[in-house]
């Protein structure tokens, strides 16, 4: 039998009244006082069996459904509750059998900040998933071809940088990822060949004892006197691999006889050198990157440059240039500590005031296809800021760890592929700063502002200031115990991002100038040939 309502004048759940759901009094002392103050009963003391029916609560106070948000897709699943329940903080405000002034109708219920934040995050995540699927379909449609003529037409519109290198770990990882597809022939074998050459180069190019520790790569550590050193085993296997390759005697797809002999002789000589230094000289380790003539060639190159660009120099010129070089080393130099007292001038500090840049949502949406690269750049920016701050509280605002790093799957995909345990997964704040910096640099390089920007002073300060001015306050971050503010975090990240973006911009413009110069040289040679 359901409990009867304790509100005066209410007949719910009586024999003559209707059957309705009832709710118990809250156990919290403050909430209980609010209920007793709202119910018009003097000196009323409720018991564990005292109930209030649902008619005395506003409809917005009763939850009849519950929802769940999928953290990976942002999809909201809503189901009906078997037994309706009261929202936290609900108070009875409707009393039909009492004077009207005791009832408070149309009580507005405000969404809590946590619920609003969760709803917005779910909506943004669902939108990001839809846009990601749409961009994937568009990319697949753009890259699809059905004939060789169509492939040729598409390749004509692709510009490949002349500085692109084949022997790169990113190329090997990309080929390994495509090993199950038929569009890349011999992808697995090519990736293995690139990895072999890269591993050999890592072993013979070690110039500092801690290089392997910092890069988290055992093949970049110095050659040691351990019998189970993997680098010595690899060099022995590398020599055997070259011998077997030579026995095949193929006409194509092989190294020349001179290159093969030089490579094999270098590996054999390095192994013999390591064995001699360890057994006879009792060295603890050997830096194979020091076995080279680069310092000697650099010195003689400096002699030739200071002698007027002559290849064959005399003894008098050699002695004269050597004296000038030693004099340069003897003169005092200014360090960074000497420049700390120099303040920025007004022209440098106010360099960004002559530009006006507005970053819109459409500008940010254009960068969605580059999110893995932006995430990789953001990881380095967070790492640079953490080196300056050295604060654990600020580290939690700059990077994400564990399961939090898996939520930005597309943003962190490149970092996860290249990570050997030392890369940083940037937070949403760092990603936003890098995206705004990229948009600012793009807008400064438009036809109307590029000339003024490139000829102005201190472009890095201009980009950083414009980024800070256009960036809204994304998160409510308080000052940490070390005194680091939100503005300091954003400034450090924006400073590093501006350096990276401007460095990339210089490389792109230099590539264009180099291509233009090569094209002019080809045209000049063609005119000379046709003139003859």
Short mmCIF file of C-alpha atoms in Angstrom, two decimals:
data_model
loop_
_atom_site.label_atom_id
_atom_site.label_comp_id
_atom_site.label_asym_id
_atom_site.label_seq_id
_atom_site.Cartn_x
_atom_site.Cartn_y
_atom_site.Cartn_z
CA UNK A 1 0.00 0.00 0.00
CA UNK A 2 1.57 3.36 -0.98
CA UNK A 3 2.28 5.97 1.67
CA UNK A 4 -0.05 8.91 2.05
CA UNK A 5 1.02 12.51 1.48
CA UNK A 6 1.75 14.59 4.60
CA UNK A 7 0.88 17.98 3.04
CA UNK A 8 -2.30 19.53 4.54
CA UNK A 9 -5.35 19.29 2.30
CA UNK A 10 -3.81 16.63 0.00
CA UNK A 11 -5.86 13.40 -0.47
CA UNK A 12 -3.44 11.57 -2.77
CA UNK A 13 -3.06 7.84 -2.05
CA UNK A 14 -6.15 7.93 0.22
CA UNK A 15 -9.20 5.77 -0.56
CA UNK A 16 -10.98 8.78 -2.06
CA UNK A 17 -7.88 10.21 -3.79
CA UNK A 18 -5.72 9.22 -6.75
CA UNK A 19 -2.71 6.96 -6.63
CA UNK A 20 0.56 8.81 -7.21
CA UNK A 21 4.26 8.48 -6.54
CA UNK A 22 5.62 9.84 -3.25
CA UNK A 23 9.11 10.92 -2.19
CA UNK A 24 10.88 10.66 1.16
CA UNK A 25 12.27 13.63 3.04
CA UNK A 26 15.97 14.34 2.35
CA UNK A 27 18.57 13.22 4.83
CA UNK A 28 20.68 16.34 4.38
CA UNK A 29 20.05 18.80 7.22
CA UNK A 30 19.95 21.94 5.05
CA UNK A 31 17.64 20.37 2.47
CA UNK A 32 15.38 19.06 5.25
CA UNK A 33 15.02 22.57 6.68
CA UNK A 34 14.02 23.89 3.24
CA UNK A 35 11.32 21.21 2.92
CA UNK A 36 9.93 21.89 6.42
CA UNK A 37 9.93 25.64 5.74
CA UNK A 38 8.05 25.17 2.46
CA UNK A 39 5.35 22.73 3.75
CA UNK A 40 2.62 24.71 5.63
CA UNK A 41 2.55 22.62 8.83
CA UNK A 42 3.44 24.13 12.21
CA UNK A 43 5.76 22.21 14.53
CA UNK A 44 5.90 19.33 12.08
CA UNK A 45 8.48 16.59 12.75
CA UNK A 46 8.78 14.06 9.88
CA UNK A 47 9.63 10.41 10.38
CA UNK A 48 11.17 7.81 8.09
CA UNK A 49 7.66 6.93 6.84
CA UNK A 50 6.61 10.52 6.10
CA UNK A 51 6.24 11.20 2.38
CA UNK A 52 5.40 14.03 -0.03
CA UNK A 53 3.60 13.21 -3.31
CA UNK A 54 4.70 14.31 -6.77
CA UNK A 55 1.83 16.82 -7.15
CA UNK A 56 3.65 19.24 -4.85
CA UNK A 57 6.74 19.48 -7.04
CA UNK A 58 7.17 21.42 -10.25
CA UNK A 59 7.38 19.22 -13.36
CA UNK A 60 10.98 20.32 -13.97
CA UNK A 61 12.02 18.93 -10.57
CA UNK A 62 11.20 15.31 -11.49
CA UNK A 63 13.58 13.28 -13.66
CA UNK A 64 11.82 10.68 -15.79
CA UNK A 65 14.73 9.87 -18.13
CA UNK A 66 18.48 9.40 -17.87
CA UNK A 67 21.15 9.92 -20.52
CA UNK A 68 24.63 8.61 -21.32
CA UNK A 69 27.19 10.27 -23.59
CA UNK A 70 29.58 8.06 -25.55
CA UNK A 71 33.04 9.61 -24.92
CA UNK A 72 34.36 8.45 -28.31
CA UNK A 73 31.51 9.52 -30.61
CA UNK A 74 29.68 12.17 -28.57
CA UNK A 75 26.33 10.42 -29.20
CA UNK A 76 23.79 10.93 -26.38
CA UNK A 77 21.70 7.87 -25.43
CA UNK A 78 18.53 8.66 -23.42
CA UNK A 79 16.30 6.03 -21.76
CA UNK A 80 13.26 6.21 -19.47
CA UNK A 81 13.67 5.55 -15.76
CA UNK A 82 11.69 2.71 -14.24
CA UNK A 83 10.99 4.89 -11.19
CA UNK A 84 11.09 8.71 -11.57
CA UNK A 85 13.33 10.56 -9.14
CA UNK A 86 13.82 14.08 -7.84
CA UNK A 87 16.60 16.31 -9.07
CA UNK A 88 19.15 17.30 -6.42
CA UNK A 89 18.07 20.45 -4.58
CA UNK A 90 14.36 20.13 -5.42
CA UNK A 91 11.88 21.62 -2.90
CA UNK A 92 8.04 21.21 -2.82
CA UNK A 93 6.50 24.47 -4.09
CA UNK A 94 2.98 23.52 -5.26
CA UNK A 95 0.18 23.28 -2.64
CA UNK A 96 -3.29 23.16 -4.28
CA UNK A 97 -5.27 22.77 -1.02
CA UNK A 98 -3.57 25.75 0.66
CA UNK A 99 -3.65 29.52 0.07
CA UNK A 100 -2.22 30.53 -3.29
CA UNK A 101 0.59 32.63 -1.85
CA UNK A 102 2.21 29.45 -0.47
CA UNK A 103 2.67 28.00 -3.97
CA UNK A 104 5.44 29.11 -6.34
CA UNK A 105 4.55 28.26 -9.94
CA UNK A 106 6.80 28.03 -13.02
CA UNK A 107 9.99 27.73 -11.06
CA UNK A 108 12.85 28.02 -13.57
CA UNK A 109 15.56 25.37 -13.30
CA UNK A 110 18.98 26.48 -14.43
CA UNK A 111 21.39 24.01 -16.00
CA UNK A 112 24.40 23.34 -13.82
CA UNK A 113 27.85 24.34 -15.16
CA UNK A 114 29.01 20.70 -15.23
CA UNK A 115 25.92 19.59 -17.16
CA UNK A 116 26.27 22.48 -19.59
CA UNK A 117 29.95 21.73 -20.12
CA UNK A 118 29.24 18.04 -20.69
CA UNK A 119 26.46 18.84 -23.14
CA UNK A 120 28.65 21.25 -25.12
CA UNK A 121 31.57 18.80 -25.19
CA UNK A 122 29.29 16.02 -26.43
CA UNK A 123 27.86 18.28 -29.13
CA UNK A 124 31.31 19.41 -30.27
CA UNK A 125 32.61 15.84 -30.26
CA UNK A 126 29.67 14.62 -32.35
CA UNK A 127 30.24 17.48 -34.78
CA UNK A 128 33.96 16.69 -34.99
CA UNK A 129 33.21 13.03 -35.73
CA UNK A 130 30.78 13.98 -38.51
CA UNK A 131 33.26 16.45 -40.03
CA UNK A 132 36.06 13.90 -39.77
CA UNK A 133 34.01 11.30 -41.63
CA UNK A 134 33.02 13.87 -44.24
CA UNK A 135 36.63 15.02 -44.74
CA UNK A 136 37.77 11.39 -44.99
CA UNK A 137 35.20 10.67 -47.70
CA UNK A 138 36.18 13.86 -49.55
CA UNK A 139 39.88 12.96 -49.34
CA UNK A 140 39.23 9.44 -50.59
CA UNK A 141 37.19 10.79 -53.48
CA UNK A 142 39.86 13.37 -54.31
CA UNK A 143 42.70 10.82 -54.34
CA UNK A 144 40.80 8.11 -56.23
CA UNK A 145 41.63 7.44 -59.89
CA UNK A 146 40.53 4.76 -62.34
CA UNK A 147 43.01 5.05 -65.20
CA UNK A 148 46.63 5.95 -65.90
CA UNK A 149 45.55 9.11 -67.73
CA UNK A 150 43.67 10.29 -64.66
CA UNK A 151 46.67 9.45 -62.46
CA UNK A 152 48.95 11.47 -64.73
CA UNK A 153 46.58 14.43 -64.60
CA UNK A 154 46.48 14.29 -60.81
CA UNK A 155 50.27 14.02 -60.48
CA UNK A 156 50.73 17.18 -62.54
CA UNK A 157 49.02 19.16 -59.81
CA UNK A 158 51.19 17.74 -57.04
CA UNK A 159 54.22 19.82 -56.03
CA UNK A 160 57.02 17.88 -54.36
CA UNK A 161 59.61 19.82 -52.38
CA UNK A 162 63.16 19.43 -53.71
CA UNK A 163 64.37 18.99 -50.13
CA UNK A 164 62.22 15.86 -49.66
CA UNK A 165 64.37 12.91 -48.60
CA UNK A 166 63.69 9.20 -48.97
CA UNK A 167 65.79 7.96 -46.07
CA UNK A 168 63.56 9.25 -43.31
CA UNK A 169 61.88 7.36 -40.45
CA UNK A 170 58.55 8.94 -41.37
CA UNK A 171 58.78 7.45 -44.87
CA UNK A 172 59.53 3.99 -43.46
CA UNK A 173 56.60 4.18 -41.05
CA UNK A 174 54.29 5.35 -43.84
CA UNK A 175 55.31 2.46 -46.09
CA UNK A 176 54.89 -0.03 -43.24
CA UNK A 177 51.39 1.28 -42.63
CA UNK A 178 50.50 0.66 -46.30
CA UNK A 179 51.90 -2.86 -46.49
CA UNK A 180 48.45 -4.43 -46.72
CA UNK A 181 47.36 -2.29 -49.67
CA UNK A 182 47.95 -3.05 -53.32
CA UNK A 183 48.61 0.54 -54.39
CA UNK A 184 52.23 0.39 -53.14
CA UNK A 185 54.32 -2.36 -54.72
CA UNK A 186 57.14 -3.79 -52.56
CA UNK A 187 56.20 -1.42 -49.71
CA UNK A 188 57.37 -3.79 -46.97
CA UNK A 189 60.75 -4.51 -48.59
CA UNK A 190 61.34 -0.80 -49.26
CA UNK A 191 60.51 0.07 -45.65
CA UNK A 192 62.94 -2.58 -44.37
CA UNK A 193 65.70 -1.26 -46.66
CA UNK A 194 65.17 2.30 -45.41
CA UNK A 195 65.23 1.12 -41.78
CA UNK A 196 68.52 -0.76 -42.36
CA UNK A 197 70.20 2.31 -43.83
CA UNK A 198 68.81 4.56 -41.06
CA UNK A 199 70.01 2.18 -38.36
CA UNK A 200 73.50 2.05 -39.89
CA UNK A 201 73.55 5.86 -40.06
CA UNK A 202 72.43 6.11 -36.42
CA UNK A 203 75.34 3.91 -35.31
CA UNK A 204 78.10 5.68 -37.27
CA UNK A 205 76.83 9.21 -36.56
CA UNK A 206 77.11 9.25 -32.74
CA UNK A 207 79.16 12.25 -31.58
CA UNK A 208 77.98 12.65 -27.96
CA UNK A 209 77.73 9.98 -25.22
CA UNK A 210 74.16 10.93 -24.22
CA UNK A 211 72.62 11.08 -27.70
CA UNK A 212 70.97 7.67 -27.44
CA UNK A 213 69.61 8.45 -23.97
CA UNK A 214 67.98 11.70 -25.10
CA UNK A 215 66.61 10.17 -28.32
CA UNK A 216 65.58 6.94 -26.54
CA UNK A 217 67.32 4.91 -29.24
CA UNK A 218 69.76 2.14 -28.33
CA UNK A 219 71.42 2.39 -31.76
CA UNK A 220 72.42 6.02 -31.09
CA UNK A 221 74.43 5.12 -28.00
CA UNK A 222 78.26 4.91 -28.15
CA UNK A 223 79.94 1.62 -29.04
CA UNK A 224 80.88 -0.03 -25.74
CA UNK A 225 83.00 -2.95 -24.57
CA UNK A 226 80.01 -5.18 -23.86
CA UNK A 227 80.00 -8.50 -25.66
CA UNK A 228 76.26 -8.34 -26.30
CA UNK A 229 76.31 -4.84 -27.79
CA UNK A 230 73.49 -4.79 -30.42
CA UNK A 231 75.35 -2.19 -32.50
CA UNK A 232 78.34 -4.49 -33.06
CA UNK A 233 75.98 -7.34 -33.94
CA UNK A 234 74.19 -5.13 -36.43
CA UNK A 235 77.42 -4.03 -38.13
CA UNK A 236 78.48 -7.68 -38.50
CA UNK A 237 75.09 -8.58 -39.96
CA UNK A 238 75.28 -5.47 -42.17
CA UNK A 239 78.58 -6.67 -43.69
CA UNK A 240 77.08 -10.12 -44.33
CA UNK A 241 74.05 -8.49 -45.94
CA UNK A 242 76.31 -6.52 -48.31
CA UNK A 243 78.24 -9.69 -49.23
CA UNK A 244 75.03 -11.59 -50.02
CA UNK A 245 73.69 -8.65 -52.01
CA UNK A 246 76.87 -8.60 -54.10
CA UNK A 247 76.58 -12.34 -54.85
CA UNK A 248 73.20 -11.84 -56.54
CA UNK A 249 74.91 -9.90 -59.36
CA UNK A 250 71.78 -8.07 -60.45
CA UNK A 251 71.97 -5.46 -63.19
CA UNK A 252 69.39 -3.07 -61.68
CA UNK A 253 68.29 -2.16 -58.19
CA UNK A 254 71.77 -2.52 -56.68
CA UNK A 255 74.55 -0.29 -55.42
CA UNK A 256 77.48 0.46 -57.67
CA UNK A 257 80.64 -1.56 -57.12
CA UNK A 258 82.47 1.49 -55.73
CA UNK A 259 79.69 2.38 -53.29
CA UNK A 260 79.30 -1.21 -52.13
CA UNK A 261 83.04 -1.63 -51.56
CA UNK A 262 83.35 1.67 -49.70
CA UNK A 263 80.35 0.88 -47.49
CA UNK A 264 81.66 -2.58 -46.64
CA UNK A 265 85.19 -1.31 -45.98
CA UNK A 266 83.85 1.42 -43.67
CA UNK A 267 81.82 -1.07 -41.62
CA UNK A 268 84.75 -3.51 -41.37
CA UNK A 269 87.17 -0.73 -40.40
CA UNK A 270 84.86 0.61 -37.71
CA UNK A 271 84.44 -2.84 -36.19
CA UNK A 272 88.21 -3.38 -36.18
CA UNK A 273 88.74 0.08 -34.66
CA UNK A 274 86.23 -0.62 -31.88
CA UNK A 275 87.84 -3.98 -31.12
CA UNK A 276 91.33 -2.43 -30.94
CA UNK A 277 90.26 0.51 -28.75
CA UNK A 278 88.40 -1.75 -26.34
CA UNK A 279 90.92 -4.59 -26.05
CA UNK A 280 94.23 -2.70 -26.38
CA UNK A 281 93.47 0.84 -25.22
CA UNK A 282 90.79 -0.17 -22.69
CA UNK A 283 88.29 2.49 -23.80
CA UNK A 284 84.89 2.38 -22.12
CA UNK A 285 83.12 3.60 -25.24
CA UNK A 286 83.89 4.90 -28.75
CA UNK A 287 82.10 7.72 -30.57
CA UNK A 288 82.10 6.62 -34.21
CA UNK A 289 80.78 10.01 -35.32
CA UNK A 290 84.18 11.50 -34.45
CA UNK A 291 85.93 9.28 -37.01
CA UNK A 292 85.66 11.77 -39.86
CA UNK A 293 87.48 14.60 -41.63
CA UNK A 294 84.73 17.23 -41.32
CA UNK A 295 86.65 19.48 -38.86
CA UNK A 296 89.75 19.41 -41.10
CA UNK A 297 87.73 20.12 -44.24
CA UNK A 298 85.85 22.89 -42.45
CA UNK A 299 89.12 24.53 -41.41
CA UNK A 300 90.58 24.42 -44.91
CA UNK A 301 87.28 25.66 -46.31
CA UNK A 302 87.57 28.65 -44.00
CA UNK A 303 91.12 29.22 -45.26
CA UNK A 304 89.90 29.30 -48.87
CA UNK A 305 87.02 31.65 -48.10
CA UNK A 306 89.20 34.14 -46.21
CA UNK A 307 91.80 33.99 -48.99
CA UNK A 308 89.34 35.35 -51.53
CA UNK A 309 87.55 32.15 -52.52
CA UNK A 310 90.65 30.50 -54.03
CA UNK A 311 90.81 26.71 -54.02
CA UNK A 312 94.64 26.47 -54.11
CA UNK A 313 96.13 28.82 -51.49
CA UNK A 314 99.75 29.61 -50.74
CA UNK A 315 101.62 29.10 -47.48
CA UNK A 316 101.58 32.88 -46.85
CA UNK A 317 97.78 32.99 -47.24
CA UNK A 318 97.39 29.98 -44.94
CA UNK A 319 99.48 31.59 -42.19
CA UNK A 320 97.68 34.92 -42.56
CA UNK A 321 94.19 33.43 -42.36
CA UNK A 322 95.19 31.22 -39.42
CA UNK A 323 96.34 34.33 -37.52
CA UNK A 324 93.04 36.13 -38.20
CA UNK A 325 91.03 33.07 -37.08
CA UNK A 326 92.94 32.83 -33.81
CA UNK A 327 92.45 36.57 -33.27
CA UNK A 328 88.68 36.13 -33.64
CA UNK A 329 88.68 33.43 -30.98
CA UNK A 330 90.75 35.62 -28.65
CA UNK A 331 88.35 38.61 -28.82
CA UNK A 332 85.58 38.76 -26.16
CA UNK A 333 82.05 37.90 -27.23
CA UNK A 334 78.65 38.94 -25.90
CA UNK A 335 76.56 36.19 -24.32
CA UNK A 336 72.85 36.00 -23.60
CA UNK A 337 73.50 37.17 -20.04
CA UNK A 338 75.00 40.40 -21.41
CA UNK A 339 71.83 41.07 -23.42
CA UNK A 340 69.32 40.57 -20.61
CA UNK A 341 69.51 44.17 -19.44
CA UNK A 342 68.60 45.54 -22.86
CA UNK A 343 64.93 46.52 -22.96
CA UNK A 344 62.76 46.37 -26.04
CA UNK A 345 62.21 49.64 -27.85
CA UNK A 346 58.75 51.07 -28.39
CA UNK A 347 58.91 50.26 -32.10
CA UNK A 348 59.50 46.56 -31.37
CA UNK A 349 56.97 46.41 -28.53
CA UNK A 350 54.26 48.07 -30.62
CA UNK A 351 55.16 46.26 -33.84
CA UNK A 352 51.88 44.36 -33.98
CA UNK A 353 49.62 47.40 -33.58
CA UNK A 354 49.79 48.29 -37.30
CA UNK A 355 48.19 44.96 -38.30
CA UNK A 356 44.62 43.83 -37.80
CA UNK A 357 43.93 40.09 -37.92
CA UNK A 358 40.60 38.43 -37.18
CA UNK A 359 40.47 34.66 -36.68
CA UNK A 360 37.08 33.13 -37.47
CA UNK A 361 35.68 29.64 -37.04
CA UNK A 362 35.96 29.10 -40.80
CA UNK A 363 39.71 29.79 -40.63
CA UNK A 364 40.10 27.19 -37.89
CA UNK A 365 37.98 24.64 -39.79
CA UNK A 366 40.42 24.83 -42.71
CA UNK A 367 43.11 23.35 -40.44
CA UNK A 368 41.15 20.21 -39.54
CA UNK A 369 42.97 18.16 -42.17
CA UNK A 370 46.33 19.13 -40.60
CA UNK A 371 45.42 18.24 -37.00
CA UNK A 372 48.03 15.42 -36.65
CA UNK A 373 50.82 17.84 -37.66
CA UNK A 374 49.40 20.61 -35.47
CA UNK A 375 49.26 18.16 -32.57
CA UNK A 376 52.92 17.22 -33.14
CA UNK A 377 53.94 20.91 -33.19
CA UNK A 378 51.82 21.51 -30.09
CA UNK A 379 53.66 18.73 -28.27
CA UNK A 380 56.99 20.45 -28.88
CA UNK A 381 55.54 23.84 -27.81
CA UNK A 382 54.30 22.29 -24.57
CA UNK A 383 57.73 20.69 -24.04
CA UNK A 384 59.47 24.06 -24.55
CA UNK A 385 57.12 25.80 -22.10
CA UNK A 386 57.62 23.07 -19.49
CA UNK A 387 61.41 23.45 -19.74
CA UNK A 388 61.04 27.12 -18.80
CA UNK A 389 58.39 26.74 -16.08
CA UNK A 390 59.55 23.49 -14.37
CA UNK A 391 56.16 23.33 -12.60
CA UNK A 392 54.05 20.18 -12.12
CA UNK A 393 50.81 22.16 -11.80
CA UNK A 394 51.40 23.91 -15.12
CA UNK A 395 52.39 20.60 -16.72
CA UNK A 396 48.87 19.29 -16.11
CA UNK A 397 47.51 22.28 -18.05
CA UNK A 398 49.91 21.85 -20.99
CA UNK A 399 49.97 18.09 -21.61
CA UNK A 400 47.58 15.18 -21.21
CA UNK A 401 48.49 11.67 -20.14
CA UNK A 402 46.91 8.23 -20.00
CA UNK A 403 43.32 7.87 -21.16
CA UNK A 404 42.99 11.62 -21.67
CA UNK A 405 45.47 11.41 -24.56
CA UNK A 406 43.31 8.83 -26.34
CA UNK A 407 40.29 11.13 -26.67
CA UNK A 408 42.01 13.34 -29.27
CA UNK A 409 42.63 10.35 -31.50
CA UNK A 410 43.18 12.23 -34.76
CA UNK A 411 45.13 15.07 -33.16
CA UNK A 412 47.55 12.76 -31.35
CA UNK A 413 47.83 10.06 -34.03
CA UNK A 414 51.19 11.26 -35.43
CA UNK A 415 52.67 11.61 -31.94
CA UNK A 416 51.53 8.11 -30.98
CA UNK A 417 53.10 6.69 -34.14
CA UNK A 418 56.50 8.33 -33.57
CA UNK A 419 56.59 8.14 -29.78
CA UNK A 420 59.30 6.09 -28.08
CA UNK A 421 58.26 7.23 -24.60
CA UNK A 422 59.48 10.84 -24.55
CA UNK A 423 57.04 12.83 -26.70
CA UNK A 424 54.36 15.02 -25.14
CA UNK A 425 50.63 14.89 -25.92
CA UNK A 426 49.46 18.56 -25.92
CA UNK A 427 46.28 19.69 -24.21
CA UNK A 428 43.38 21.45 -25.93
CA UNK A 429 44.77 24.82 -24.79
CA UNK A 430 48.11 24.25 -26.55
CA UNK A 431 46.38 22.95 -29.70
CA UNK A 432 44.23 26.09 -29.85
CA UNK A 433 47.25 28.41 -29.49
CA UNK A 434 49.10 26.62 -32.32
CA UNK A 435 46.03 26.78 -34.57
CA UNK A 436 45.57 30.51 -33.95
CA UNK A 437 49.27 31.11 -34.64
CA UNK A 438 49.06 29.26 -37.95
CA UNK A 439 46.00 31.30 -39.01
CA UNK A 440 47.70 34.57 -38.02
CA UNK A 441 50.81 33.75 -40.10
CA UNK A 442 48.65 32.82 -43.09
CA UNK A 443 46.71 36.08 -42.91
CA UNK A 444 49.88 38.13 -42.52
CA UNK A 445 51.24 36.54 -45.71
CA UNK A 446 48.29 37.67 -47.83
CA UNK A 447 48.94 40.01 -50.73
CA UNK A 448 47.82 43.11 -48.83
CA UNK A 449 50.03 42.69 -45.73
CA UNK A 450 52.93 40.42 -46.72
CA UNK A 451 55.25 43.22 -47.90
CA UNK A 452 54.76 45.30 -44.76
CA UNK A 453 55.13 42.25 -42.53
CA UNK A 454 58.33 40.93 -44.15
CA UNK A 455 60.01 44.36 -44.20
CA UNK A 456 59.02 45.18 -40.61
CA UNK A 457 61.12 44.59 -37.47
CA UNK A 458 60.87 41.52 -35.25
CA UNK A 459 58.28 39.40 -37.06
CA UNK A 460 58.17 36.92 -34.18
CA UNK A 461 56.88 39.53 -31.74
CA UNK A 462 54.29 40.63 -34.29
CA UNK A 463 52.94 37.10 -34.72
CA UNK A 464 52.98 36.41 -30.99
CA UNK A 465 51.17 39.65 -30.09
CA UNK A 466 48.51 39.18 -32.77
CA UNK A 467 47.95 35.60 -31.61
CA UNK A 468 47.48 36.69 -28.00
CA UNK A 469 45.11 39.49 -29.04
CA UNK A 470 42.90 37.24 -31.19
CA UNK A 471 42.93 34.24 -28.82
CA UNK A 472 39.92 34.10 -26.46
CA UNK A 473 40.29 32.88 -22.91
CA UNK A 474 39.73 29.17 -23.43
CA UNK A 475 40.02 27.75 -19.92
CA UNK A 476 39.56 29.02 -16.38
CA UNK A 477 43.10 28.42 -15.12
CA UNK A 478 44.07 29.91 -11.78
CA UNK A 479 47.54 31.04 -10.79
CA UNK A 480 49.57 28.07 -9.57
CA UNK A 481 51.50 27.91 -6.29
CA UNK A 482 54.66 29.06 -8.11
CA UNK A 483 52.99 32.24 -9.37
CA UNK A 484 52.56 31.15 -13.00
CA UNK A 485 49.48 32.78 -14.55
CA UNK A 486 47.30 31.80 -17.49
CA UNK A 487 48.80 34.66 -19.52
CA UNK A 488 52.33 33.34 -18.92
CA UNK A 489 51.41 29.84 -20.13
CA UNK A 490 49.78 31.14 -23.30
CA UNK A 491 52.67 33.54 -23.99
CA UNK A 492 55.31 30.81 -23.75
CA UNK A 493 53.36 28.48 -26.05
CA UNK A 494 52.64 31.28 -28.54
CA UNK A 495 56.30 32.31 -28.55
CA UNK A 496 57.46 28.79 -29.47
CA UNK A 497 54.65 28.35 -32.02
CA UNK A 498 55.58 31.65 -33.70
CA UNK A 499 59.20 30.49 -34.02
CA UNK A 500 58.14 27.22 -35.66
CA UNK A 501 55.63 28.82 -38.05
CA UNK A 502 58.07 31.52 -39.18
CA UNK A 503 60.84 28.95 -39.63
CA UNK A 504 58.54 26.88 -41.82
CA UNK A 505 57.54 30.01 -43.74
CA UNK A 506 61.19 30.85 -44.48
CA UNK A 507 61.83 27.32 -45.75
CA UNK A 508 58.81 27.45 -48.03
CA UNK A 509 59.82 30.79 -49.53
CA UNK A 510 63.42 29.64 -49.96
CA UNK A 511 62.19 26.54 -51.79
CA UNK A 512 60.14 28.71 -54.15
CA UNK A 513 63.12 30.98 -54.81
CA UNK A 514 65.36 27.96 -55.45
CA UNK A 515 62.86 26.49 -57.90
CA UNK A 516 62.54 29.83 -59.67
CA UNK A 517 66.31 30.16 -59.89
CA UNK A 518 66.69 26.65 -61.32
CA UNK A 519 63.97 27.32 -63.88
CA UNK A 520 65.69 30.53 -65.01
CA UNK A 521 68.97 28.64 -65.38
CA UNK A 522 67.26 25.98 -67.51
CA UNK A 523 65.64 28.62 -69.70
CA UNK A 524 68.97 30.43 -70.13
CA UNK A 525 70.72 27.21 -71.16
CA UNK A 526 67.89 26.40 -73.55
CA UNK A 527 68.18 29.83 -75.22
CA UNK A 528 71.95 29.39 -75.57
CA UNK A 529 71.48 25.94 -77.09
CA UNK A 530 68.82 27.13 -79.53
CA UNK A 531 70.89 30.19 -80.42
CA UNK A 532 73.74 27.97 -81.57
#
